[in-house]
Coordinates of C-alpha atoms in Angstrom, one line a residue:
M127 CA -46.2 192.2 26.4
I128 CA -44.7 195.2 28.1
I129 CA -45.9 198.4 26.4
P130 CA -43.9 201.6 27.4
V131 CA -46.1 204.6 28.0
V132 CA -44.0 207.7 27.8
L133 CA -45.5 210.9 29.2
A134 CA -43.9 213.8 27.2
G135 CA -46.2 216.7 28.0
G136 CA -44.3 218.7 30.5
S137 CA -42.8 222.2 30.0
G138 CA -39.7 221.8 32.2
S139 CA -40.0 225.5 33.2
R140 CA -37.3 225.2 36.0
L141 CA -34.7 224.6 33.3
W142 CA -35.4 227.9 31.7
P143 CA -33.9 229.5 29.6
L144 CA -32.8 226.3 27.9
S145 CA -36.2 224.6 28.3
R146 CA -39.2 226.6 26.9
Q147 CA -42.9 226.0 26.6
H148 CA -42.7 225.3 22.8
Y149 CA -39.4 223.3 23.1
P150 CA -39.3 221.7 26.5
K151 CA -36.4 219.7 28.1
Q152 CA -37.6 216.3 27.1
L153 CA -37.0 217.2 23.5
L154 CA -33.5 218.6 24.2
K155 CA -30.1 217.0 24.0
L156 CA -29.0 217.7 27.5
F157 CA -26.7 214.7 27.9
G158 CA -25.0 213.2 24.8
D159 CA -26.2 213.1 21.2
K160 CA -29.8 211.9 21.9
T161 CA -32.7 213.8 23.4
M162 CA -34.1 212.9 26.8
L163 CA -37.2 211.4 25.0
Q164 CA -35.0 209.3 22.8
Q165 CA -32.8 208.2 25.8
T166 CA -36.0 207.3 27.8
I167 CA -37.0 204.8 25.0
L168 CA -33.6 203.6 24.1
R169 CA -32.7 202.5 27.6
L170 CA -35.4 199.9 27.4
K171 CA -33.7 198.1 24.5
G172 CA -33.1 194.5 25.5
L173 CA -36.1 194.0 27.8
P174 CA -38.0 190.9 26.9
E175 CA -41.4 191.1 25.2
L176 CA -41.2 194.8 24.7
G177 CA -43.9 196.4 22.5
L178 CA -43.9 199.7 20.6
P179 CA -44.1 202.7 22.9
I180 CA -47.2 204.9 23.3
V181 CA -46.1 208.6 23.6
V182 CA -48.6 211.1 25.0
C183 CA -47.6 214.7 24.2
N184 CA -48.8 218.2 23.7
V185 CA -50.3 218.9 20.3
E186 CA -47.8 221.7 19.8
H187 CA -44.8 219.3 20.1
R188 CA -46.2 216.6 17.8
F189 CA -43.9 217.1 14.8
M190 CA -40.7 217.2 17.0
V191 CA -41.8 214.1 18.8
A192 CA -42.6 212.2 15.6
E193 CA -39.2 213.2 14.1
Q194 CA -37.3 212.1 17.2
L195 CA -39.1 208.8 17.2
N196 CA -38.3 208.3 13.5
E197 CA -34.6 209.1 14.2
I198 CA -34.4 206.0 16.5
G199 CA -36.4 203.7 14.2
L200 CA -39.8 203.9 15.9
S201 CA -41.9 205.7 13.3
D202 CA -44.7 203.1 13.9
S203 CA -45.1 204.2 17.6
A204 CA -48.5 205.6 18.7
I205 CA -48.5 209.3 19.4
I206 CA -51.5 210.5 21.3
L207 CA -52.1 214.3 21.3
E208 CA -53.4 216.0 24.4
P209 CA -55.5 219.0 23.1
L210 CA -55.0 220.7 26.5
A211 CA -53.1 219.9 29.7
R212 CA -55.0 217.7 32.1
N213 CA -52.1 216.2 34.2
T214 CA -51.0 212.6 34.2
A215 CA -54.2 210.7 35.2
P216 CA -56.2 211.5 32.0
A217 CA -53.1 211.1 29.9
L218 CA -52.5 207.6 31.3
A219 CA -56.2 206.7 30.9
L220 CA -56.0 207.5 27.2
A221 CA -52.8 205.5 26.8
A222 CA -54.3 202.5 28.6
L223 CA -57.4 202.5 26.5
H224 CA -55.3 202.5 23.4
A225 CA -53.1 199.7 24.7
R226 CA -56.1 197.6 25.5
E227 CA -57.2 197.8 21.9
S228 CA -53.9 196.3 20.6
D229 CA -53.3 193.8 23.5
A230 CA -55.9 193.1 26.1
N231 CA -53.3 191.3 28.3
S232 CA -50.6 193.9 28.1
T233 CA -48.6 195.4 30.9
L234 CA -47.9 199.1 31.0
L235 CA -44.5 200.6 31.9
V236 CA -45.2 204.2 32.6
L237 CA -42.2 206.6 32.2
S238 CA -41.6 210.3 32.1
A239 CA -39.8 211.5 29.0
D240 CA -37.4 213.8 30.9
H241 CA -35.7 211.6 33.5
M242 CA -32.1 210.4 33.6
I243 CA -30.9 206.9 34.6
G244 CA -27.3 206.3 35.3
N245 CA -27.2 202.5 35.5
V246 CA -29.4 201.1 32.7
N247 CA -28.7 197.4 33.5
E248 CA -29.9 197.9 37.1
F249 CA -32.9 199.8 35.8
Q250 CA -33.9 197.0 33.5
R251 CA -33.5 194.5 36.3
V252 CA -35.9 196.5 38.5
V253 CA -38.4 196.8 35.7
Q254 CA -38.6 193.0 35.4
V255 CA -39.0 192.8 39.2
A256 CA -41.9 195.3 38.9
A257 CA -43.4 193.3 36.0
E258 CA -43.5 190.2 38.2
A259 CA -45.3 192.1 40.9
A260 CA -47.7 193.6 38.4
A261 CA -48.5 190.0 37.1
K262 CA -50.0 189.4 40.5
N263 CA -52.4 192.3 39.9
Y264 CA -50.5 194.9 42.0
L265 CA -50.1 198.5 41.0
V266 CA -46.3 199.0 41.2
T267 CA -44.4 202.3 41.7
F268 CA -40.7 202.8 41.6
G269 CA -39.2 204.3 44.8
V270 CA -35.8 205.8 44.5
H271 CA -33.3 205.2 47.3
P272 CA -32.8 208.7 48.8
T273 CA -29.2 209.8 48.9
H274 CA -29.7 213.1 50.8
P275 CA -32.6 214.9 52.5
E276 CA -34.2 216.3 49.3
T277 CA -37.1 218.8 49.7
G278 CA -38.0 218.9 46.0
Y279 CA -39.4 215.4 45.7
G280 CA -42.5 213.7 47.1
Y281 CA -41.9 210.6 49.2
I282 CA -43.3 207.1 49.5
K283 CA -43.6 205.4 52.9
T284 CA -43.4 201.6 52.8
R285 CA -44.1 198.7 55.1
K286 CA -42.1 195.5 55.6
L287 CA -41.9 193.0 52.8
D288 CA -44.9 190.9 52.1
D289 CA -44.3 187.1 51.8
D290 CA -46.2 187.1 48.5
L291 CA -43.7 189.5 46.9
A292 CA -40.1 189.5 46.0
D293 CA -38.3 192.8 46.4
A294 CA -41.5 194.8 46.5
F295 CA -42.9 196.6 49.6
P296 CA -46.5 197.5 50.3
V297 CA -47.0 201.2 50.2
E298 CA -48.4 202.8 53.4
Q299 CA -48.5 206.4 52.3
F300 CA -47.6 208.9 49.6
V301 CA -46.1 212.1 51.2
E302 CA -45.9 215.6 49.8
K303 CA -42.6 217.5 49.4
P304 CA -41.3 217.8 53.0
S305 CA -39.4 220.5 54.9
L306 CA -35.7 220.0 55.3
E307 CA -36.1 218.7 58.9
T308 CA -38.8 216.3 57.8
A309 CA -36.7 215.1 54.9
K310 CA -33.8 214.4 57.3
K311 CA -36.2 212.3 59.5
Y312 CA -37.4 210.3 56.4
L313 CA -33.8 209.6 55.5
A314 CA -33.0 208.4 59.0
E315 CA -36.0 206.1 59.2
G316 CA -35.0 204.2 56.1
C317 CA -38.6 203.2 54.9
Y318 CA -39.1 206.3 52.8
Y319 CA -38.3 206.5 49.1
W320 CA -38.4 209.4 46.6
N321 CA -41.4 209.2 44.4
S322 CA -40.1 208.7 40.9
G323 CA -43.4 209.0 39.0
M324 CA -42.7 205.7 37.2
F325 CA -45.1 202.8 37.4
V326 CA -45.9 199.3 36.1
F327 CA -49.3 197.6 36.1
K328 CA -51.5 195.4 34.0
T329 CA -53.6 197.4 31.6
D330 CA -56.9 195.9 32.7
V331 CA -56.0 196.2 36.4
F332 CA -55.2 199.8 36.0
L333 CA -58.4 200.6 34.2
Q334 CA -60.5 198.7 36.7
E335 CA -58.9 200.5 39.7
L336 CA -59.1 203.9 38.0
Q337 CA -62.8 203.3 37.3
A338 CA -63.3 202.4 41.0
H339 CA -61.5 205.4 42.4
S340 CA -61.8 208.2 39.7
P341 CA -64.6 207.3 37.4
D342 CA -64.8 210.9 36.0
V343 CA -61.3 210.4 34.6
I344 CA -62.2 207.2 32.8
A345 CA -65.5 208.7 31.5
A346 CA -63.8 211.7 30.0
A347 CA -61.0 209.6 28.5
H348 CA -63.5 207.1 27.0
Q349 CA -65.5 209.8 25.4
A350 CA -62.4 211.6 24.1
R351 CA -61.0 208.4 22.7
S352 CA -64.2 207.3 21.1
L353 CA -64.3 210.5 19.1
A354 CA -60.6 210.5 18.2
V355 CA -59.4 210.9 14.6
R356 CA -56.2 210.0 12.8
D357 CA -54.2 213.0 11.6
L358 CA -51.1 212.0 9.7
D359 CA -49.1 210.0 12.2
F360 CA -51.1 211.2 15.2
I361 CA -54.1 210.3 17.3
R362 CA -56.2 213.4 18.0
V363 CA -58.7 212.9 20.8
D364 CA -61.8 215.1 21.1
K365 CA -60.9 218.3 22.8
E366 CA -64.3 219.1 24.3
S367 CA -64.6 215.6 25.8
F368 CA -61.0 215.7 27.1
A369 CA -61.6 219.1 28.7
A370 CA -64.2 217.5 30.9
A371 CA -61.5 215.4 32.6
P372 CA -60.3 216.7 36.0
N373 CA -56.8 218.2 36.0
I374 CA -55.4 215.6 38.4
S375 CA -52.2 213.5 38.7
I376 CA -52.2 209.7 38.8
D377 CA -50.9 209.9 42.4
Y378 CA -54.0 211.8 43.5
A379 CA -56.5 210.0 41.2
L380 CA -55.4 206.5 42.0
M381 CA -52.2 205.6 43.7
E382 CA -53.0 207.3 47.0
K383 CA -56.5 205.8 47.1
S384 CA -55.8 202.2 46.2
N385 CA -54.9 199.6 48.8
N386 CA -53.2 197.5 46.0
V387 CA -50.0 199.5 45.6
V388 CA -46.5 198.2 46.1
C389 CA -43.1 199.9 45.8
V390 CA -40.0 198.4 44.1
P391 CA -36.8 200.2 45.3
L392 CA -34.7 201.7 42.5
N393 CA -31.0 202.4 43.0
A394 CA -29.9 203.2 39.4
G395 CA -28.7 206.8 39.4
W396 CA -32.1 208.3 38.8
S397 CA -32.7 212.0 38.5
D398 CA -35.7 213.9 37.2
V399 CA -33.3 216.8 36.2
G400 CA -36.0 219.0 37.5
D401 CA -33.9 222.2 37.9
W402 CA -30.4 223.5 37.2
K403 CA -29.2 222.3 40.7
S404 CA -30.1 218.7 39.8
F405 CA -28.5 219.2 36.4
W406 CA -25.3 220.2 38.1
D407 CA -25.7 217.1 40.5
V408 CA -25.5 214.7 37.6
S409 CA -23.0 216.6 35.5
Q410 CA -19.3 215.8 35.3
K411 CA -17.3 218.2 37.6
D412 CA -13.7 219.3 38.0
S413 CA -11.8 219.1 41.3
A414 CA -13.3 222.3 42.5
G415 CA -16.9 221.1 41.9
N416 CA -17.4 223.1 38.7
S417 CA -19.2 221.9 35.6
F418 CA -18.5 223.8 32.4
L419 CA -20.5 223.0 29.2
G420 CA -19.9 225.1 26.1
D421 CA -17.3 227.9 25.5
S422 CA -16.1 229.0 28.9
I423 CA -13.0 230.3 30.8
D424 CA -12.7 230.2 34.6
V425 CA -10.3 231.4 37.2
G426 CA -10.8 230.4 40.8
S427 CA -14.5 229.5 40.9
T428 CA -16.0 226.6 42.9
N429 CA -19.2 224.5 42.8
T430 CA -20.5 226.4 39.8
L431 CA -22.4 225.4 36.6
V432 CA -21.8 227.2 33.4
F433 CA -23.9 226.2 30.3
S434 CA -23.2 228.3 27.2
Q435 CA -24.7 227.8 23.8
D436 CA -23.3 230.5 21.6
K437 CA -20.6 232.7 23.2
L438 CA -17.7 232.7 25.7
V439 CA -18.7 232.9 29.3
A440 CA -15.9 233.9 31.7
T441 CA -16.2 233.4 35.5
L442 CA -13.8 234.7 38.1
G443 CA -13.9 233.6 41.7
V444 CA -17.6 232.8 42.0
D445 CA -19.1 230.1 44.1
N446 CA -22.4 228.1 44.0
L447 CA -23.7 229.9 40.9
L448 CA -25.8 228.7 38.0
I449 CA -25.0 230.6 34.7
I450 CA -27.0 229.5 31.7
N451 CA -26.5 231.3 28.4
T452 CA -28.7 230.9 25.4
P453 CA -28.8 233.2 22.2
D454 CA -31.6 235.3 23.6
A455 CA -31.5 235.0 27.4
V456 CA -29.0 234.5 30.2
L457 CA -29.9 233.2 33.7
V458 CA -27.6 233.8 36.7
A459 CA -28.8 232.3 39.9
H460 CA -27.5 231.0 43.2
K461 CA -27.8 227.2 43.4
S462 CA -30.0 227.5 46.5
Q463 CA -32.6 229.3 44.4
A464 CA -32.7 226.7 41.6
Q465 CA -36.3 225.7 42.2
E466 CA -37.5 229.4 42.1
V467 CA -36.8 229.9 38.4
K468 CA -40.6 229.9 37.8
A469 CA -40.6 233.4 39.5
I470 CA -38.5 234.7 36.5
I471 CA -41.0 233.2 34.1
L472 CA -43.9 234.9 35.9
Q473 CA -42.1 238.2 35.4
I474 CA -41.6 237.5 31.7
E475 CA -45.3 236.8 31.3
K476 CA -46.2 239.9 33.3
Q477 CA -44.1 242.0 30.9
K478 CA -45.8 240.3 27.9
R479 CA -42.5 239.0 26.6
S480 CA -42.0 235.7 24.7
E481 CA -38.7 234.3 26.0
H482 CA -40.5 231.7 28.1
L483 CA -42.4 230.3 25.0
Q484 CA -39.7 229.7 22.4
H485 CA -36.1 230.1 21.6
R486 CA -34.7 232.5 19.0
E487 CA -34.4 229.4 16.8
V488 CA -37.9 228.2 16.2
Y489 CA -38.7 224.7 15.0
R490 CA -41.3 223.8 12.4
P491 CA -42.3 220.5 10.9
W492 CA -40.3 221.4 7.7
G493 CA -37.2 222.5 9.6
C494 CA -36.4 225.6 11.6
Y495 CA -35.6 229.3 11.4
D496 CA -33.4 231.5 13.5
A497 CA -34.2 235.2 13.9
I498 CA -30.7 236.5 13.8
D499 CA -31.4 240.3 13.5
D500 CA -34.3 242.7 13.5
G501 CA -35.1 246.4 13.6
D502 CA -37.6 248.9 12.5
R503 CA -39.4 247.5 9.4
Y504 CA -37.0 244.6 8.9
Q505 CA -36.2 241.1 10.2
V506 CA -33.4 238.7 9.1
N507 CA -33.9 234.9 9.5
R508 CA -31.6 232.0 8.8
I509 CA -33.9 229.2 7.5
R510 CA -33.1 225.5 7.3
V511 CA -35.4 223.2 5.3
K512 CA -35.1 219.4 5.7
P513 CA -34.6 217.3 2.5
G514 CA -37.8 216.7 0.7
A515 CA -39.7 219.2 3.0
S516 CA -41.8 222.1 1.9
L517 CA -43.2 225.2 3.5
S518 CA -46.9 226.0 3.0
L519 CA -48.2 227.8 -0.1
Q520 CA -48.8 231.2 1.5
V521 CA -49.2 234.9 1.0
H522 CA -48.3 237.9 3.2
H523 CA -50.2 241.2 3.0
H524 CA -47.8 243.4 5.0
R525 CA -44.3 242.2 4.2
A526 CA -42.0 241.4 1.3
E527 CA -39.2 238.8 1.5
H528 CA -35.8 238.4 -0.1
W529 CA -34.3 234.9 -0.2
I530 CA -30.6 234.1 -0.7
V531 CA -29.5 230.5 -1.0
V532 CA -26.3 229.8 1.0
K533 CA -26.4 225.9 0.9
G534 CA -28.3 223.4 -1.1
T535 CA -31.0 223.9 -3.9
A536 CA -34.3 225.7 -3.5
L537 CA -37.4 225.1 -5.5
V538 CA -39.3 228.4 -5.4
Q539 CA -42.9 229.0 -6.5
K540 CA -44.1 232.6 -7.0
N541 CA -47.7 232.8 -8.2
D542 CA -47.6 230.7 -11.4
E543 CA -43.8 230.9 -11.8
V544 CA -41.5 228.0 -10.6
M545 CA -37.7 228.3 -10.5
L546 CA -34.7 226.5 -9.1
L547 CA -32.1 228.5 -7.2
S548 CA -28.6 227.2 -6.4
E549 CA -26.0 228.5 -3.9
N550 CA -25.4 232.3 -4.0
E551 CA -28.6 232.9 -6.1
S552 CA -31.5 234.9 -4.8
T553 CA -35.1 236.0 -5.4
Y554 CA -37.6 238.6 -4.3
I555 CA -41.1 237.9 -3.1
P556 CA -43.2 241.1 -3.3
I557 CA -46.1 241.8 -0.9
G558 CA -49.2 239.9 -1.8
T559 CA -47.4 237.2 -3.9
K560 CA -48.5 233.6 -3.4
H561 CA -45.3 231.7 -2.8
R562 CA -43.8 228.5 -1.5
L563 CA -40.3 227.2 -0.7
T564 CA -39.3 223.6 -1.2
N565 CA -36.1 221.6 -0.7
P566 CA -36.0 219.1 -3.6
G567 CA -32.5 217.9 -2.7
K568 CA -30.9 215.3 -0.4
I569 CA -29.1 217.8 1.9
P570 CA -30.5 220.5 4.1
L571 CA -31.4 223.7 2.3
E572 CA -30.1 226.9 4.1
I573 CA -31.2 230.3 3.1
V574 CA -31.0 233.8 4.5
E575 CA -34.3 235.6 4.5
V576 CA -34.7 239.4 4.8
Q577 CA -38.3 240.5 5.6
S578 CA -39.3 244.1 5.1
G579 CA -42.5 245.9 5.7
P580 CA -44.7 247.7 8.2
Y581 CA -45.8 244.5 10.0
L582 CA -43.6 241.4 10.5
E583 CA -45.5 239.2 13.0
D584 CA -46.1 235.5 12.3
D585 CA -49.9 236.0 12.0
D586 CA -49.5 237.9 8.7
V587 CA -49.9 234.7 6.7
I588 CA -52.7 233.0 4.7
R589 CA -52.0 229.4 3.9
Y590 CA -53.5 227.8 0.8
E591 CA -51.9 224.4 0.9
D592 CA -50.0 222.8 3.8
S593 CA -48.5 219.3 4.1
Y594 CA -48.8 219.4 7.9
G595 CA -52.5 220.2 8.4
R596 CA -52.0 223.7 9.6
S597 CA -54.4 226.5 8.6

């Protein structure tokens, strides 16, 4: 059985302001009506002997990941929560230990949740080639045919084909991101491939090799896994044990150390969509090289990307620009600086702002809210509650709330009083009132909330009952 392991713990910071720490790119619908996580799993459909995926994600993203898996009919998938970031080697060790429990003879297909593949049929063919090599106890990596001298990727250097393998090349060396001149040299030599960060190997072979080359990773993963607990649909590993694992990638922990690694070339329109330049690369363009997504008007621009979420963006005679508009932040950058967006995030952090953490619209396990206006002693939110979902039973000591139903039906609890509110009806929640909002209907509930008081931050809440294990 091939068990997909989907690593979904990244933050996608170079796609700011669209990708944010609490809502990263793998959970966004960048291309089409499915998120990148969903597309990663759906493109495997049709592979023989395919098991349920194991998704490893940040604990803060757990409800969004679970909901997205449920939307594509995979609610029984395993979701392993990383209590803190420890890079790909410890994450993969956790997944492999879990896979071994369900199928000791399984083969792992390791994928990142935020990559794009243009040719799915070719990708599936190459996966089966890799699985055949893995059956011979090799650790298999996918090397992407380079199309240009790229300085943003690591490279894999290969040797000539081994008689024991079909379409797989022994790996001679993993190479760090090169300079432009070195990248041109790699492209000319023809034996170098972009390192895709995707792998195939037998579960037991992977664990044996990792034990041989990075025993500290295995030890921490074993301990964290042995103390894991079930929490709703999630597997929570022990935080203290997992913290003992080194912060190390699978490349450094194993692939660069093992003499048992082969590379299967991949030519399927792969992109890691790692920054806005690569997003522009894979986007549809007009005859002038422009890509316009969202409400936009242009006169005379060339080679420019405009991505707008909520307002008209007009461009006039610009060239090689990236213009990204979200409700609370706008990025304007030259394409040559696409990989330097992290410098903006550092400035945001330095100024103790929050635009790198979350969008104006904030997602919760029960739905979402959009902070549409605020001022001195007030804030206005647009709240959407999923059918059957409920906010926690809670109290605020510094703010009152006014709720106005604009769509659906609201079940409102205020202390011992329970009432139903329909569209265009409202209620008032005084300071210190124990209250709860529930959507008892079959369509989303939408309300406008006006908060008022001297202190309006999210930490002014005491939860008494919560369906999602929050305190």
